[in-house]
Amino acid sequence: MKRFLIAGNWKLNKTAKETNLFFTTLQPLLSPAIQSELLICPPFTSLPTAAKANERMNVSLGAQNVYPKSSGAFTGEIAPAMLREWVSYVLVGHSERRTLFHETNALINEKIHALFKESLKPILCVGETLEERKQDRACSVIGDELEQGLKGVTKEQLPQLTIAYEPIWAIGTGETATPEIAEMMHAFIYDWLVQHFDAPSAEAVRLLYGGSLKSSNAKPLFQQRHIDGGLIGGASLEPRSFIEIARIADQIQK
Ligand code: PGA
């Protein structure tokens, strides 16, 4: 059985001071203990504060981005080894990075290899636009993102990988994929992994749903066979709503 992963993607939110307040408020909410794995991905500038506050708690930390080179003339960028001092996970290929910062599948693939090399765990984000869904192209878009994003990845690396399915039309819009749509897409990703690797390797990859996930809609999503947790934006900014989602995951037996 896979352990649920409840991941918060803070995006461009929270100063170091606000991060400290988040973790201080979070601490008493962690009792009784939460069974699901908790992960927070704050902005880079909040990582030292998050790590310090977290010394007393068992919350994993992640980064929201990385550059695939180890050093050199890349002004403004951050290398995997620098992140390794603070985090265990790194988001890769979030739709906001693909759309606003023109990240290609080739760059995303480079990032994934660079992260594996430093023993960091990538969370590869995939998802279709509303237009692609209407044109019945959701599976082919995601198939391409998987094919190119995971090029050269080996079966042995798969247990370190997480994939987040985030339909772009559901991110920050208040509109969530129905459990049926989400499960269909997650099953597609799972089958893709079985076909390209094998069933035990596919089983080792956690598949997260993301897109306006909150405590009011989490239960039927988490009950789906191929949904192993969530990547949460808005609802992860407030400790109570984040923990409510984790408690819902804890109640679900698969
Ligand atoms: P949202 O963001 O929960 O605010 O829709 C999810 C994400 O983009 O990871």
Tab-separated table of C-alpha atoms and ligand atoms in Angstrom:
chain	number	residue	atom	x	y	z
A	1	MET	CA	0.000	0.000	0.000
A	2	LYS	CA	1.267	3.477	-0.890
A	3	ARG	CA	1.450	6.192	1.729
A	4	PHE	CA	-0.512	9.285	0.712
A	5	LEU	CA	1.553	12.369	-0.100
A	6	ILE	CA	-0.103	15.677	0.755
A	7	ALA	CA	1.986	18.393	-0.872
A	8	GLY	CA	1.609	22.152	-0.577
A	9	ASN	CA	2.810	24.317	-3.459
A	10	TRP	CA	2.999	27.845	-2.097
A	11	LYS	CA	3.940	29.420	-5.429
A	12	LEU	CA	4.899	33.104	-5.026
A	13	ASN	CA	3.552	33.460	-1.500
A	14	LYS	CA	4.936	34.038	2.008
A	15	THR	CA	7.973	35.882	3.278
A	16	ALA	CA	10.337	34.104	5.687
A	17	LYS	CA	8.450	35.704	8.590
A	18	GLU	CA	5.105	34.422	7.276
A	19	THR	CA	6.679	31.003	6.742
A	20	ASN	CA	7.736	30.905	10.369
A	21	LEU	CA	4.191	31.779	11.447
A	22	PHE	CA	2.798	28.993	9.245
A	23	PHE	CA	5.023	26.355	10.871
A	24	THR	CA	4.392	27.660	14.384
A	25	THR	CA	0.637	27.409	13.768
A	26	LEU	CA	1.051	24.020	12.116
A	27	GLN	CA	2.897	22.315	14.949
A	28	PRO	CA	-0.007	21.823	17.420
A	29	LEU	CA	-2.221	20.660	14.537
A	30	LEU	CA	0.077	17.690	13.949
A	31	SER	CA	-1.166	15.947	17.044
A	32	PRO	CA	-2.561	13.298	16.918
A	33	ALA	CA	0.083	12.248	14.424
A	34	ILE	CA	-0.700	12.313	10.736
A	35	GLN	CA	-0.058	9.106	8.793
A	36	SER	CA	0.169	10.662	5.335
A	37	GLU	CA	3.470	12.211	4.288
A	38	LEU	CA	3.293	16.006	4.460
A	39	LEU	CA	5.321	18.140	2.087
A	40	ILE	CA	5.621	21.917	1.833
A	41	CYS	CA	7.228	23.639	-1.161
A	42	PRO	CA	7.858	27.258	-0.109
A	43	PRO	CA	9.704	29.894	-2.155
A	44	PHE	CA	13.514	29.479	-2.147
A	45	THR	CA	13.962	32.429	0.218
A	46	SER	CA	11.844	30.713	2.876
A	47	LEU	CA	13.670	27.375	2.809
A	48	PRO	CA	16.132	28.058	5.659
A	49	THR	CA	13.292	29.357	7.853
A	50	ALA	CA	11.083	26.394	6.964
A	51	ALA	CA	13.929	23.963	7.673
A	52	LYS	CA	14.630	25.572	11.044
A	53	ALA	CA	10.973	25.652	12.110
A	54	ASN	CA	10.635	22.107	10.887
A	55	GLU	CA	13.389	20.719	13.129
A	56	ARG	CA	10.618	19.973	15.631
A	57	MET	CA	8.205	18.445	13.097
A	58	ASN	CA	8.159	15.717	10.551
A	59	VAL	CA	7.240	17.617	7.397
A	60	SER	CA	9.152	17.067	4.159
A	61	LEU	CA	10.364	20.132	2.275
A	62	GLY	CA	10.455	20.700	-1.460
A	63	ALA	CA	11.516	23.384	-3.931
A	64	GLN	CA	9.315	24.771	-6.684
A	65	ASN	CA	11.982	24.853	-9.376
A	66	VAL	CA	15.618	24.017	-10.187
A	67	TYR	CA	18.156	24.657	-12.921
A	68	PRO	CA	19.722	21.521	-14.409
A	69	LYS	CA	23.378	22.687	-14.308
A	70	SER	CA	25.641	22.191	-11.319
A	71	SER	CA	27.424	25.592	-11.461
A	72	GLY	CA	28.485	28.358	-13.835
A	73	ALA	CA	27.316	31.564	-15.475
A	74	PHE	CA	23.548	31.175	-15.027
A	75	THR	CA	22.543	34.342	-13.201
A	76	GLY	CA	19.565	33.902	-10.941
A	77	GLU	CA	19.432	30.116	-11.120
A	78	ILE	CA	19.734	27.467	-8.410
A	79	ALA	CA	21.475	24.082	-8.790
A	80	PRO	CA	20.301	20.696	-7.490
A	81	ALA	CA	23.218	20.401	-5.025
A	82	MET	CA	22.260	23.782	-3.496
A	83	LEU	CA	18.706	22.560	-2.966
A	84	ARG	CA	19.851	19.295	-1.501
A	85	GLU	CA	20.975	21.142	1.613
A	86	TRP	CA	17.328	22.012	2.297
A	87	VAL	CA	14.859	19.794	0.459
A	88	SER	CA	14.148	16.232	-0.597
A	89	TYR	CA	11.575	16.984	-3.352
A	90	VAL	CA	11.498	19.403	-6.300
A	91	LEU	CA	8.510	20.317	-8.487
A	92	VAL	CA	9.289	20.078	-12.180
A	93	GLY	CA	7.216	21.208	-15.136
A	94	HIS	CA	4.405	22.935	-13.266
A	95	SER	CA	1.999	24.371	-15.840
A	96	GLU	CA	2.790	27.902	-14.647
A	97	ARG	CA	6.457	27.280	-15.482
A	98	ARG	CA	5.566	25.749	-18.836
A	99	THR	CA	3.195	28.589	-19.765
A	100	LEU	CA	4.630	31.740	-18.153
A	101	PHE	CA	8.317	30.813	-18.371
A	102	HIS	CA	8.213	28.804	-21.611
A	103	GLU	CA	9.710	25.628	-20.180
A	104	THR	CA	9.896	22.854	-22.740
A	105	ASN	CA	9.612	19.109	-22.216
A	106	ALA	CA	13.310	18.851	-23.143
A	107	LEU	CA	14.324	21.245	-20.328
A	108	ILE	CA	12.008	19.419	-17.924
A	109	ASN	CA	13.691	16.139	-18.859
A	110	GLU	CA	17.118	17.670	-18.187
A	111	LYS	CA	15.927	18.843	-14.774
A	112	ILE	CA	14.645	15.382	-13.879
A	113	HIS	CA	18.009	13.783	-14.696
A	114	ALA	CA	19.900	16.499	-12.806
A	115	LEU	CA	17.720	15.895	-9.740
A	116	PHE	CA	18.140	12.116	-9.803
A	117	LYS	CA	21.892	12.636	-10.005
A	118	GLU	CA	21.760	14.524	-6.692
A	119	SER	CA	19.357	11.985	-5.128
A	120	LEU	CA	16.535	14.524	-5.101
A	121	LYS	CA	12.966	13.396	-5.792
A	122	PRO	CA	11.274	15.071	-8.755
A	123	ILE	CA	7.535	15.689	-8.834
A	124	LEU	CA	6.731	15.866	-12.528
A	125	CYS	CA	3.600	17.926	-13.217
A	126	VAL	CA	1.487	17.169	-16.281
A	127	GLY	CA	-1.898	18.415	-17.419
A	128	GLU	CA	-4.005	19.567	-20.337
A	129	THR	CA	-5.667	22.893	-21.122
A	130	LEU	CA	-9.442	23.224	-21.435
A	131	GLU	CA	-9.109	23.561	-25.175
A	132	GLU	CA	-7.080	20.349	-25.417
A	133	ARG	CA	-9.698	18.562	-23.310
A	134	LYS	CA	-12.524	19.840	-25.516
A	135	GLN	CA	-10.628	18.600	-28.568
A	136	ASP	CA	-10.352	15.182	-26.926
A	137	ARG	CA	-6.568	15.513	-26.780
A	138	ALA	CA	-6.030	15.267	-23.006
A	139	CYS	CA	-4.465	11.782	-23.125
A	140	SER	CA	-2.227	12.529	-26.099
A	141	VAL	CA	-0.931	15.752	-24.457
A	142	ILE	CA	-0.163	13.926	-21.232
A	143	GLY	CA	1.333	10.984	-23.112
A	144	ASP	CA	3.723	13.439	-24.816
A	145	GLU	CA	4.626	15.140	-21.539
A	146	LEU	CA	5.414	11.732	-20.008
A	147	GLU	CA	7.268	10.427	-23.063
A	148	GLN	CA	9.523	13.487	-23.348
A	149	GLY	CA	9.749	14.401	-19.682
A	150	LEU	CA	10.778	10.892	-18.640
A	151	LYS	CA	13.071	10.134	-21.583
A	152	GLY	CA	16.051	8.083	-20.382
A	153	VAL	CA	14.620	7.520	-16.897
A	154	THR	CA	15.239	3.961	-15.712
A	155	LYS	CA	13.002	1.535	-13.895
A	156	GLU	CA	15.330	1.727	-10.886
A	157	GLN	CA	14.754	5.503	-10.627
A	158	LEU	CA	10.957	5.261	-10.651
A	159	PRO	CA	10.418	4.758	-6.895
A	160	GLN	CA	11.967	8.233	-6.402
A	161	LEU	CA	9.530	9.815	-8.867
A	162	THR	CA	6.127	11.348	-8.174
A	163	ILE	CA	3.773	12.497	-10.927
A	164	ALA	CA	1.146	15.191	-10.368
A	165	TYR	CA	-1.812	15.336	-12.740
A	166	GLU	CA	-2.998	18.930	-12.744
A	167	PRO	CA	-5.589	19.832	-15.368
A	168	ILE	CA	-4.707	23.449	-16.235
A	169	TRP	CA	-8.395	24.427	-16.314
A	170	ALA	CA	-8.661	23.418	-12.630
A	171	ILE	CA	-5.626	25.288	-11.263
A	172	GLY	CA	-6.590	28.288	-9.150
A	173	THR	CA	-10.003	28.430	-10.836
A	174	GLY	CA	-12.130	26.869	-8.114
A	175	GLU	CA	-13.131	24.233	-10.647
A	176	THR	CA	-11.967	20.692	-9.797
A	177	ALA	CA	-11.864	17.687	-12.075
A	178	THR	CA	-14.645	15.272	-11.130
A	179	PRO	CA	-13.345	12.146	-9.378
A	180	GLU	CA	-14.257	10.193	-12.545
A	181	ILE	CA	-12.224	12.465	-14.847
A	182	ALA	CA	-9.297	12.533	-12.424
A	183	GLU	CA	-9.334	8.735	-12.030
A	184	MET	CA	-9.507	8.232	-15.788
A	185	MET	CA	-6.418	10.400	-16.269
A	186	HIS	CA	-4.557	8.821	-13.362
A	187	ALA	CA	-5.339	5.355	-14.720
A	188	PHE	CA	-4.012	6.529	-18.095
A	189	ILE	CA	-0.741	7.639	-16.444
A	190	TYR	CA	-0.498	4.376	-14.495
A	191	ASP	CA	-1.076	2.304	-17.666
A	192	TRP	CA	1.503	4.413	-19.490
A	193	LEU	CA	4.038	3.574	-16.770
A	194	VAL	CA	3.135	-0.143	-16.931
A	195	GLN	CA	3.618	-0.146	-20.697
A	196	HIS	CA	6.914	1.763	-20.627
A	197	PHE	CA	8.368	0.045	-17.541
A	198	ASP	CA	6.398	-2.702	-15.786
A	199	ALA	CA	3.576	-3.110	-13.261
A	200	PRO	CA	5.692	-3.235	-10.058
A	201	SER	CA	7.599	-0.104	-11.168
A	202	ALA	CA	4.354	1.720	-12.022
A	203	GLU	CA	2.988	0.764	-8.624
A	204	ALA	CA	6.003	2.433	-6.954
A	205	VAL	CA	5.185	5.888	-8.410
A	206	ARG	CA	2.827	8.057	-6.406
A	207	LEU	CA	0.261	9.908	-8.516
A	208	LEU	CA	-1.032	13.185	-7.078
A	209	TYR	CA	-4.094	15.120	-8.163
A	210	GLY	CA	-3.839	18.920	-8.240
A	211	GLY	CA	-6.193	21.741	-9.194
A	212	SER	CA	-8.439	23.555	-6.688
A	213	LEU	CA	-8.108	20.675	-4.240
A	214	LYS	CA	-9.573	21.509	-0.820
A	215	SER	CA	-11.104	19.739	2.173
A	216	SER	CA	-14.603	19.941	0.665
A	217	ASN	CA	-13.689	17.981	-2.461
A	218	ALA	CA	-10.718	15.847	-1.344
A	219	LYS	CA	-12.522	12.724	-0.136
A	220	PRO	CA	-14.030	11.368	-3.386
A	221	LEU	CA	-10.787	12.196	-5.202
A	222	PHE	CA	-8.592	10.390	-2.674
A	223	GLN	CA	-10.919	7.366	-2.784
A	224	GLN	CA	-9.993	6.692	-6.404
A	225	ARG	CA	-7.786	3.668	-7.027
A	226	HIS	CA	-4.960	5.582	-8.738
A	227	ILE	CA	-4.909	8.786	-6.669
A	228	ASP	CA	-2.188	8.702	-4.010
A	229	GLY	CA	-2.371	12.252	-2.692
A	230	GLY	CA	-2.638	15.863	-3.737
A	231	LEU	CA	-0.627	18.849	-4.901
A	232	ILE	CA	-2.352	21.771	-3.261
A	233	GLY	CA	-1.907	25.457	-4.066
A	234	GLY	CA	-4.363	27.891	-2.466
A	235	ALA	CA	-5.559	25.567	0.305
A	236	SER	CA	-1.996	24.842	1.462
A	237	LEU	CA	-1.326	28.444	2.492
A	238	GLU	CA	-3.350	28.135	5.663
A	239	PRO	CA	-2.186	25.415	8.133
A	240	ARG	CA	-5.711	24.379	9.130
A	241	SER	CA	-7.023	23.801	5.630
A	242	PHE	CA	-3.818	21.978	4.684
A	243	ILE	CA	-4.064	19.656	7.683
A	244	GLU	CA	-7.794	19.060	7.131
A	245	ILE	CA	-6.912	17.642	3.717
A	246	ALA	CA	-4.246	15.387	5.262
A	247	ARG	CA	-6.735	14.105	7.859
A	248	ILE	CA	-9.162	13.227	5.068
A	249	ALA	CA	-6.404	11.233	3.341
A	250	ASP	CA	-5.648	9.474	6.634
A	251	GLN	CA	-9.252	8.231	6.889
A	252	ILE	CA	-9.152	6.517	3.527
A	253	GLN	CA	-8.230	2.862	3.389
A	254	LYS	CA	-7.423	1.453	-0.004
B	1	PGA	P1	-4.536	25.316	-6.696
B	1	PGA	O1	-3.069	25.072	-7.294
B	1	PGA	O2	-4.759	24.260	-5.624
B	1	PGA	O3	-4.503	26.709	-6.130
B	1	PGA	O4	-5.496	25.157	-7.823
B	1	PGA	C1	-2.558	23.784	-7.501
B	1	PGA	C2	-1.216	23.858	-8.176
B	1	PGA	O5	-1.031	24.666	-9.104
B	1	PGA	O6	-0.267	23.109	-7.813
